[in-house]
């Protein structure tokens, strides 16, 4: 009987071990971990003139894991000292595919809150700028919503390995997967307690439990755990087992994301790579393995400190550290980086980035391969855009309660680009990503309204087919207009329901006169307008009908931002970029998104329309921007669709393009114009982005000249002209008539000389005007 039992038991044990061995091999020799790809922000740039209070530099440094200390001398890496007039920062080294930086000790001289000077302390050299390392924007998670930063044993500091072994498995290098001494000790403790209260699990057994088994405590599970631990140790070396453990162990939460592995824990608790950990920091990570949530240093500082000190004491007793190292480490107060949950608003950008990645970066790849994607996102601007939308919509609803009644919720979007590169700096596609993931910046197509009008004026200003149709000194009729179409007569109306007669082209755009734009559109033709729009960056279908001139086209805010970026970039159309590089887990660049642009408009015409759009801000429908305190060069255009269903403002500075749209997903009237709706939101965002003082200027290119003209006629203003104003012209299109002599010439259809006409004596008249100015 005993023989039969032994044979049956041996057969069962053999089958069980064989089955478990197949599980072990399949896991260890297949994909050990599913690692979400992480997205990093663009590096923050510090430069003279930057307002450190506005960008929240102190909080940014703390969020990134830097520590503020009370002395400036002998400042260790990762520390900073801030006093009334300066900041001394020992910036950490960081990797970046295009802009890797070594560690650097920098003195930042401050004048109130403005950076006055940056200086390298070691070399004494003044710096034009200083880069700070990119921050985590978010990740592409799988169904388990876990995050890891995979490490190699060789990259992990020895004191971190010693700390883990000291407290979790001090005989790890000696046993074969199961440690009889620990089993006996745990068994005695369980007998005294009358149940299973602790286990004698080795580090290998813990790994097996996490990989293959449930957390339930039972003798059957412990038996399976022991067999599998023996199998793992029989097949794989200690370094492989230790590396798997260091990458698998659960170590806390970042919001809803489970943090696994010492690499990601180092980023969570200290804001830095595991290779830069100090002894006391390694001890803390080892300490919280027992209970990551119960010993969380963010919530249970006292308990976490006691457990850390226990780990340090065990390391000393086991001769893993010397007394001097112990005393120095235990004297450190427990300080951890502030938890920075992934901003929900960044999900709009992450979704847009995913759509722009090449097709072979599918969902399975992004959620398992552990790629690092270096994005173009400016986290500060992203947060400002999200807050501006929330505050702006709440203000509108308070002012006009009817907006909260009826179907749907009032929505908005903001997209900000760098015009020279096409980089997306911020993109918030709606009021709340948690409620609606629909991205109104890139996925919605809404009637453009008057933000489309600059394309009409570009078509008329562009010197093609013998010369431009108008100059900036021209006039256009805003009298009633009727156009025959296949669907009947079309009679455009102005927003104010009145007509204004013949007006300067600048005024027509500044005051957004529909009839004047429609009449000009008839002159250049819908096909030409559509061609200009496509060249500038509009990709949505456009019907070549008369009403196209006043914005009868459905476009996305991102398209409109790109088209205006082309104007801001002097006629060079940029490709939209949401990322710079994709780096694989081995550190190699798997994908690079180069800066690409194409000349689609001459510099002179781009400057002329920019000058006209500056008038919209200074004197026209967007003059509220000046009332809001914004100073410096701004060009832009308001837009309101039929029945006030959509409110737009798209504007740009020399360094920034911002498009704002406000409306309902199921269109209904806002009852307000874009000047009341979109412009204040744009103003608030740009105020946050720039501090209200915008740098740079719009510089006239070499093919543009500036002359004085008679405002009423557009004639060249000479001595004796009753009034004059300065105006820009493409070279070769200067007025051929003069004031006071202009009346001697026959009148033209647009009320001035024909563009490009250079009658006898023009050079002499220009010379005379120069003398007059003297």
Short mmCIF file of N, CA, C and O in Angstrom, two decimals, residues 272-354:
data_model
loop_
_atom_site.label_atom_id
_atom_site.label_comp_id
_atom_site.label_asym_id
_atom_site.label_seq_id
_atom_site.Cartn_x
_atom_site.Cartn_y
_atom_site.Cartn_z
N UNK A 272 14.02 60.87 -10.41
CA UNK A 272 15.27 60.69 -11.13
C UNK A 272 15.48 59.22 -11.47
O UNK A 272 14.78 58.32 -10.99
N UNK A 273 16.49 58.99 -12.32
CA UNK A 273 16.82 57.64 -12.74
C UNK A 273 17.37 56.85 -11.56
O UNK A 273 18.02 57.39 -10.65
N UNK A 274 17.14 55.54 -11.60
CA UNK A 274 17.58 54.68 -10.50
C UNK A 274 19.09 54.73 -10.32
O UNK A 274 19.61 54.58 -9.20
N UNK A 275 19.83 54.96 -11.39
CA UNK A 275 21.29 54.96 -11.29
C UNK A 275 21.83 56.12 -10.45
O UNK A 275 22.97 56.09 -10.01
N UNK A 276 20.97 57.14 -10.21
CA UNK A 276 21.40 58.30 -9.44
C UNK A 276 20.94 58.26 -7.98
O UNK A 276 21.09 59.24 -7.26
N UNK A 277 20.37 57.14 -7.54
CA UNK A 277 19.89 57.05 -6.16
C UNK A 277 21.05 57.11 -5.17
O UNK A 277 22.14 56.59 -5.42
N UNK A 278 20.76 57.72 -4.02
CA UNK A 278 21.70 57.71 -2.90
C UNK A 278 21.29 56.62 -1.92
O UNK A 278 20.19 56.06 -2.01
N UNK A 279 22.19 56.32 -0.97
CA UNK A 279 21.97 55.20 -0.06
C UNK A 279 20.65 55.32 0.69
O UNK A 279 19.87 54.35 0.75
N UNK A 280 20.37 56.47 1.27
CA UNK A 280 19.14 56.60 2.07
C UNK A 280 17.89 56.45 1.19
O UNK A 280 16.84 56.00 1.65
N UNK A 281 18.00 56.83 -0.09
CA UNK A 281 16.87 56.68 -1.01
C UNK A 281 16.67 55.22 -1.39
O UNK A 281 15.53 54.73 -1.47
N UNK A 282 17.76 54.50 -1.60
CA UNK A 282 17.66 53.06 -1.87
C UNK A 282 17.01 52.33 -0.70
O UNK A 282 16.18 51.43 -0.88
N UNK A 283 17.39 52.72 0.51
CA UNK A 283 16.82 52.08 1.70
C UNK A 283 15.32 52.30 1.78
O UNK A 283 14.56 51.40 2.20
N UNK A 284 14.86 53.48 1.39
CA UNK A 284 13.42 53.75 1.42
C UNK A 284 12.68 52.86 0.44
O UNK A 284 11.61 52.31 0.76
N UNK A 285 13.20 52.73 -0.78
CA UNK A 285 12.53 51.88 -1.78
C UNK A 285 12.45 50.45 -1.28
O UNK A 285 11.40 49.79 -1.38
N UNK A 286 13.55 49.95 -0.71
CA UNK A 286 13.53 48.59 -0.16
C UNK A 286 12.55 48.48 1.00
O UNK A 286 11.88 47.45 1.18
N UNK A 287 12.44 49.53 1.78
CA UNK A 287 11.58 49.51 2.97
C UNK A 287 10.11 49.32 2.62
O UNK A 287 9.38 48.62 3.33
N UNK A 288 9.65 49.95 1.53
CA UNK A 288 8.21 49.96 1.26
C UNK A 288 7.76 48.74 0.47
O UNK A 288 6.56 48.58 0.19
N UNK A 289 8.68 47.82 0.13
CA UNK A 289 8.27 46.59 -0.56
C UNK A 289 7.25 45.83 0.27
O UNK A 289 6.29 45.25 -0.25
N UNK A 290 7.42 45.85 1.59
CA UNK A 290 6.52 45.10 2.48
C UNK A 290 5.07 45.54 2.34
O UNK A 290 4.15 44.71 2.32
N UNK A 291 4.84 46.86 2.23
CA UNK A 291 3.47 47.39 2.14
C UNK A 291 3.52 48.75 1.44
O UNK A 291 3.55 49.79 2.09
N UNK A 292 3.54 48.76 0.10
CA UNK A 292 3.73 50.02 -0.64
C UNK A 292 2.69 51.09 -0.33
O UNK A 292 3.02 52.27 -0.32
N UNK A 293 1.47 50.70 -0.09
CA UNK A 293 0.45 51.69 0.22
C UNK A 293 0.44 52.06 1.69
O UNK A 293 0.30 53.22 2.07
N UNK A 294 0.60 51.07 2.56
CA UNK A 294 0.62 51.35 3.99
C UNK A 294 1.85 52.12 4.42
O UNK A 294 1.81 52.85 5.42
N UNK A 295 2.95 51.96 3.69
CA UNK A 295 4.20 52.65 4.03
C UNK A 295 4.53 53.76 3.03
O UNK A 295 5.69 54.16 2.93
N UNK A 296 3.53 54.21 2.31
CA UNK A 296 3.77 55.24 1.31
C UNK A 296 4.40 56.47 1.95
O UNK A 296 3.84 57.06 2.89
N UNK A 297 5.58 56.90 1.49
CA UNK A 297 6.21 58.08 2.09
C UNK A 297 5.44 59.37 1.84
O UNK A 297 5.68 60.37 2.51
N UNK A 298 4.49 59.35 0.89
CA UNK A 298 3.67 60.53 0.65
C UNK A 298 2.56 60.68 1.70
O UNK A 298 2.09 61.78 1.96
N UNK A 299 2.15 59.54 2.30
CA UNK A 299 1.04 59.58 3.24
C UNK A 299 1.44 59.18 4.66
O UNK A 299 0.84 59.64 5.62
N UNK A 300 2.40 58.26 4.77
CA UNK A 300 2.78 57.73 6.09
C UNK A 300 4.27 58.00 6.31
O UNK A 300 5.09 57.09 6.36
N UNK A 301 4.60 59.26 6.46
CA UNK A 301 6.00 59.66 6.55
C UNK A 301 6.70 59.01 7.74
O UNK A 301 7.82 58.50 7.61
N UNK A 302 6.05 59.01 8.90
CA UNK A 302 6.68 58.47 10.10
C UNK A 302 6.93 56.97 9.97
O UNK A 302 8.02 56.48 10.27
N UNK A 303 5.93 56.23 9.52
CA UNK A 303 6.09 54.78 9.37
C UNK A 303 7.15 54.44 8.33
O UNK A 303 7.95 53.52 8.50
N UNK A 304 7.14 55.19 7.22
CA UNK A 304 8.11 54.95 6.16
C UNK A 304 9.53 55.23 6.65
O UNK A 304 10.47 54.50 6.32
N UNK A 305 9.68 56.28 7.46
CA UNK A 305 11.00 56.61 7.99
C UNK A 305 11.50 55.51 8.93
O UNK A 305 12.67 55.11 8.86
N UNK A 306 10.64 55.02 9.80
CA UNK A 306 11.03 53.95 10.72
C UNK A 306 11.44 52.69 9.96
O UNK A 306 12.44 52.04 10.30
N UNK A 307 10.69 52.37 8.92
CA UNK A 307 11.01 51.17 8.14
C UNK A 307 12.32 51.37 7.37
O UNK A 307 13.13 50.46 7.26
N UNK A 308 12.54 52.58 6.84
CA UNK A 308 13.80 52.88 6.15
C UNK A 308 14.98 52.72 7.10
O UNK A 308 16.02 52.12 6.76
N UNK A 309 14.82 53.24 8.30
CA UNK A 309 15.91 53.15 9.28
C UNK A 309 16.18 51.70 9.67
O UNK A 309 17.33 51.32 9.92
N UNK A 310 15.11 50.88 9.70
CA UNK A 310 15.30 49.45 9.96
C UNK A 310 16.14 48.81 8.86
O UNK A 310 17.05 48.01 9.14
N UNK A 311 15.84 49.15 7.62
CA UNK A 311 16.61 48.60 6.50
C UNK A 311 18.08 49.00 6.63
O UNK A 311 18.99 48.17 6.44
N UNK A 312 18.34 50.26 6.96
CA UNK A 312 19.72 50.71 7.12
C UNK A 312 20.42 49.97 8.25
O UNK A 312 21.61 49.61 8.14
N UNK A 313 19.68 49.71 9.33
CA UNK A 313 20.28 48.99 10.47
C UNK A 313 20.61 47.54 10.07
O UNK A 313 21.67 47.01 10.42
N UNK A 314 19.71 46.92 9.32
CA UNK A 314 19.98 45.55 8.85
C UNK A 314 21.20 45.53 7.92
O UNK A 314 22.02 44.61 7.97
N UNK A 315 21.31 46.54 7.07
CA UNK A 315 22.47 46.62 6.17
C UNK A 315 23.76 46.75 6.96
O UNK A 315 24.79 46.15 6.62
N UNK A 316 23.70 47.51 8.06
CA UNK A 316 24.89 47.66 8.90
C UNK A 316 25.22 46.35 9.59
O UNK A 316 26.39 45.91 9.62
N UNK A 317 24.20 45.69 10.16
CA UNK A 317 24.42 44.43 10.88
C UNK A 317 24.93 43.34 9.95
O UNK A 317 25.69 42.45 10.38
N UNK A 318 24.51 43.39 8.71
CA UNK A 318 24.95 42.37 7.73
C UNK A 318 26.22 42.79 7.01
O UNK A 318 26.62 42.16 6.02
N UNK A 319 26.84 43.88 7.47
CA UNK A 319 28.11 44.37 6.92
C UNK A 319 27.99 44.75 5.44
O UNK A 319 28.96 44.62 4.69
N UNK A 320 26.85 45.24 5.06
CA UNK A 320 26.67 45.72 3.68
C UNK A 320 27.05 47.20 3.58
O UNK A 320 27.29 47.69 2.48
N UNK A 321 27.02 47.93 4.69
CA UNK A 321 27.50 49.31 4.74
C UNK A 321 28.34 49.48 5.99
O UNK A 321 28.24 48.69 6.94
N UNK A 322 29.18 50.52 6.00
CA UNK A 322 30.02 50.77 7.17
C UNK A 322 29.31 51.75 8.10
O UNK A 322 28.30 52.38 7.73
N UNK A 323 29.79 51.90 9.32
CA UNK A 323 29.13 52.80 10.28
C UNK A 323 29.01 54.24 9.79
O UNK A 323 28.00 54.90 10.04
N UNK A 324 30.02 54.73 9.08
CA UNK A 324 29.96 56.12 8.59
C UNK A 324 28.84 56.28 7.58
O UNK A 324 28.08 57.26 7.60
N UNK A 325 28.70 55.32 6.68
CA UNK A 325 27.63 55.37 5.71
C UNK A 325 26.27 55.28 6.35
O UNK A 325 25.32 55.97 5.95
N UNK A 326 26.18 54.43 7.40
CA UNK A 326 24.91 54.29 8.13
C UNK A 326 24.52 55.61 8.79
O UNK A 326 23.38 56.06 8.69
N UNK A 327 25.49 56.24 9.48
CA UNK A 327 25.19 57.47 10.20
C UNK A 327 24.78 58.59 9.23
O UNK A 327 23.85 59.36 9.50
N UNK A 328 25.46 58.67 8.10
CA UNK A 328 25.13 59.72 7.13
C UNK A 328 23.74 59.49 6.53
O UNK A 328 22.96 60.44 6.36
N UNK A 329 23.41 58.25 6.25
CA UNK A 329 22.12 57.96 5.61
C UNK A 329 20.97 58.15 6.57
O UNK A 329 19.92 58.70 6.22
N UNK A 330 21.15 57.70 7.81
CA UNK A 330 20.04 57.77 8.77
C UNK A 330 19.77 59.21 9.20
O UNK A 330 18.66 59.54 9.67
N UNK A 331 20.76 60.09 9.00
CA UNK A 331 20.58 61.50 9.37
C UNK A 331 19.74 62.26 8.35
O UNK A 331 19.27 63.36 8.65
N UNK A 332 19.56 61.70 7.16
CA UNK A 332 18.78 62.38 6.13
C UNK A 332 17.29 62.38 6.49
O UNK A 332 16.71 61.31 6.74
N UNK A 333 16.65 63.53 6.52
CA UNK A 333 15.19 63.53 6.67
C UNK A 333 14.54 62.93 5.44
O UNK A 333 15.11 62.96 4.34
N UNK A 334 13.38 62.35 5.63
CA UNK A 334 12.70 61.72 4.50
C UNK A 334 12.06 62.81 3.63
O UNK A 334 11.15 63.52 4.08
N UNK A 335 12.55 62.95 2.41
CA UNK A 335 12.00 63.91 1.46
C UNK A 335 11.81 63.23 0.13
O UNK A 335 12.73 62.59 -0.38
N UNK A 336 10.62 63.35 -0.42
CA UNK A 336 10.32 62.72 -1.70
C UNK A 336 9.75 63.76 -2.66
O UNK A 336 9.28 64.82 -2.24
N UNK A 337 9.82 63.44 -3.94
CA UNK A 337 9.27 64.34 -4.96
C UNK A 337 7.76 64.40 -4.83
O UNK A 337 7.11 63.42 -4.44
N UNK A 338 7.21 65.56 -5.15
CA UNK A 338 5.75 65.69 -5.13
C UNK A 338 5.15 64.78 -6.18
O UNK A 338 5.69 64.63 -7.28
N UNK A 339 4.04 64.13 -5.82
CA UNK A 339 3.36 63.28 -6.80
C UNK A 339 2.72 64.16 -7.85
O UNK A 339 1.98 65.09 -7.54
N UNK A 340 3.03 63.88 -9.10
CA UNK A 340 2.46 64.65 -10.21
C UNK A 340 1.62 63.72 -11.05
O UNK A 340 2.13 63.08 -11.99
N UNK A 341 0.33 63.57 -10.72
CA UNK A 341 -0.52 62.70 -11.52
C UNK A 341 -0.52 63.15 -12.97
O UNK A 341 -0.40 64.34 -13.27
N UNK A 342 -0.61 62.19 -13.88
CA UNK A 342 -0.65 62.54 -15.28
C UNK A 342 -1.85 63.43 -15.53
O UNK A 342 -2.98 63.09 -15.19
N UNK A 343 -1.63 64.61 -16.10
CA UNK A 343 -2.75 65.53 -16.30
C UNK A 343 -3.77 64.96 -17.28
O UNK A 343 -3.40 64.51 -18.37
N UNK A 344 -5.02 64.95 -16.86
CA UNK A 344 -6.06 64.40 -17.72
C UNK A 344 -6.13 65.15 -19.04
O UNK A 344 -6.37 64.56 -20.09
N UNK A 345 -5.89 66.47 -18.97
CA UNK A 345 -5.99 67.27 -20.19
C UNK A 345 -4.94 66.88 -21.22
O UNK A 345 -5.12 67.11 -22.40
N UNK A 346 -3.81 66.31 -20.77
CA UNK A 346 -2.78 65.91 -21.71
C UNK A 346 -3.23 64.75 -22.58
O UNK A 346 -2.61 64.46 -23.60
N UNK A 347 -4.31 64.08 -22.20
CA UNK A 347 -4.79 62.95 -23.00
C UNK A 347 -5.22 63.40 -24.39
O UNK A 347 -5.08 62.64 -25.35
N UNK A 348 -5.73 64.61 -24.51
CA UNK A 348 -6.07 65.10 -25.86
C UNK A 348 -4.81 65.12 -26.74
O UNK A 348 -4.84 64.69 -27.89
N UNK A 349 -3.72 65.61 -26.17
CA UNK A 349 -2.47 65.65 -26.92
C UNK A 349 -1.96 64.24 -27.20
O UNK A 349 -1.50 63.94 -28.30
N UNK A 350 -2.02 63.36 -26.20
CA UNK A 350 -1.54 61.99 -26.38
C UNK A 350 -2.31 61.28 -27.49
O UNK A 350 -1.73 60.52 -28.27
N UNK A 351 -3.61 61.51 -27.55
CA UNK A 351 -4.40 60.90 -28.62
C UNK A 351 -3.99 61.44 -29.98
O UNK A 351 -3.88 60.68 -30.96
N UNK A 352 -3.74 62.74 -30.06
CA UNK A 352 -3.31 63.34 -31.32
C UNK A 352 -1.94 62.81 -31.72
O UNK A 352 -1.68 62.54 -32.91
N UNK A 353 -1.05 62.65 -30.75
CA UNK A 353 0.28 62.12 -31.03
C UNK A 353 0.18 60.70 -31.57
O UNK A 353 0.85 60.33 -32.55
N UNK A 354 -0.66 59.89 -30.93
CA UNK A 354 -0.82 58.51 -31.40
C UNK A 354 -1.31 58.47 -32.85
O UNK A 354 -0.85 57.64 -33.64
#
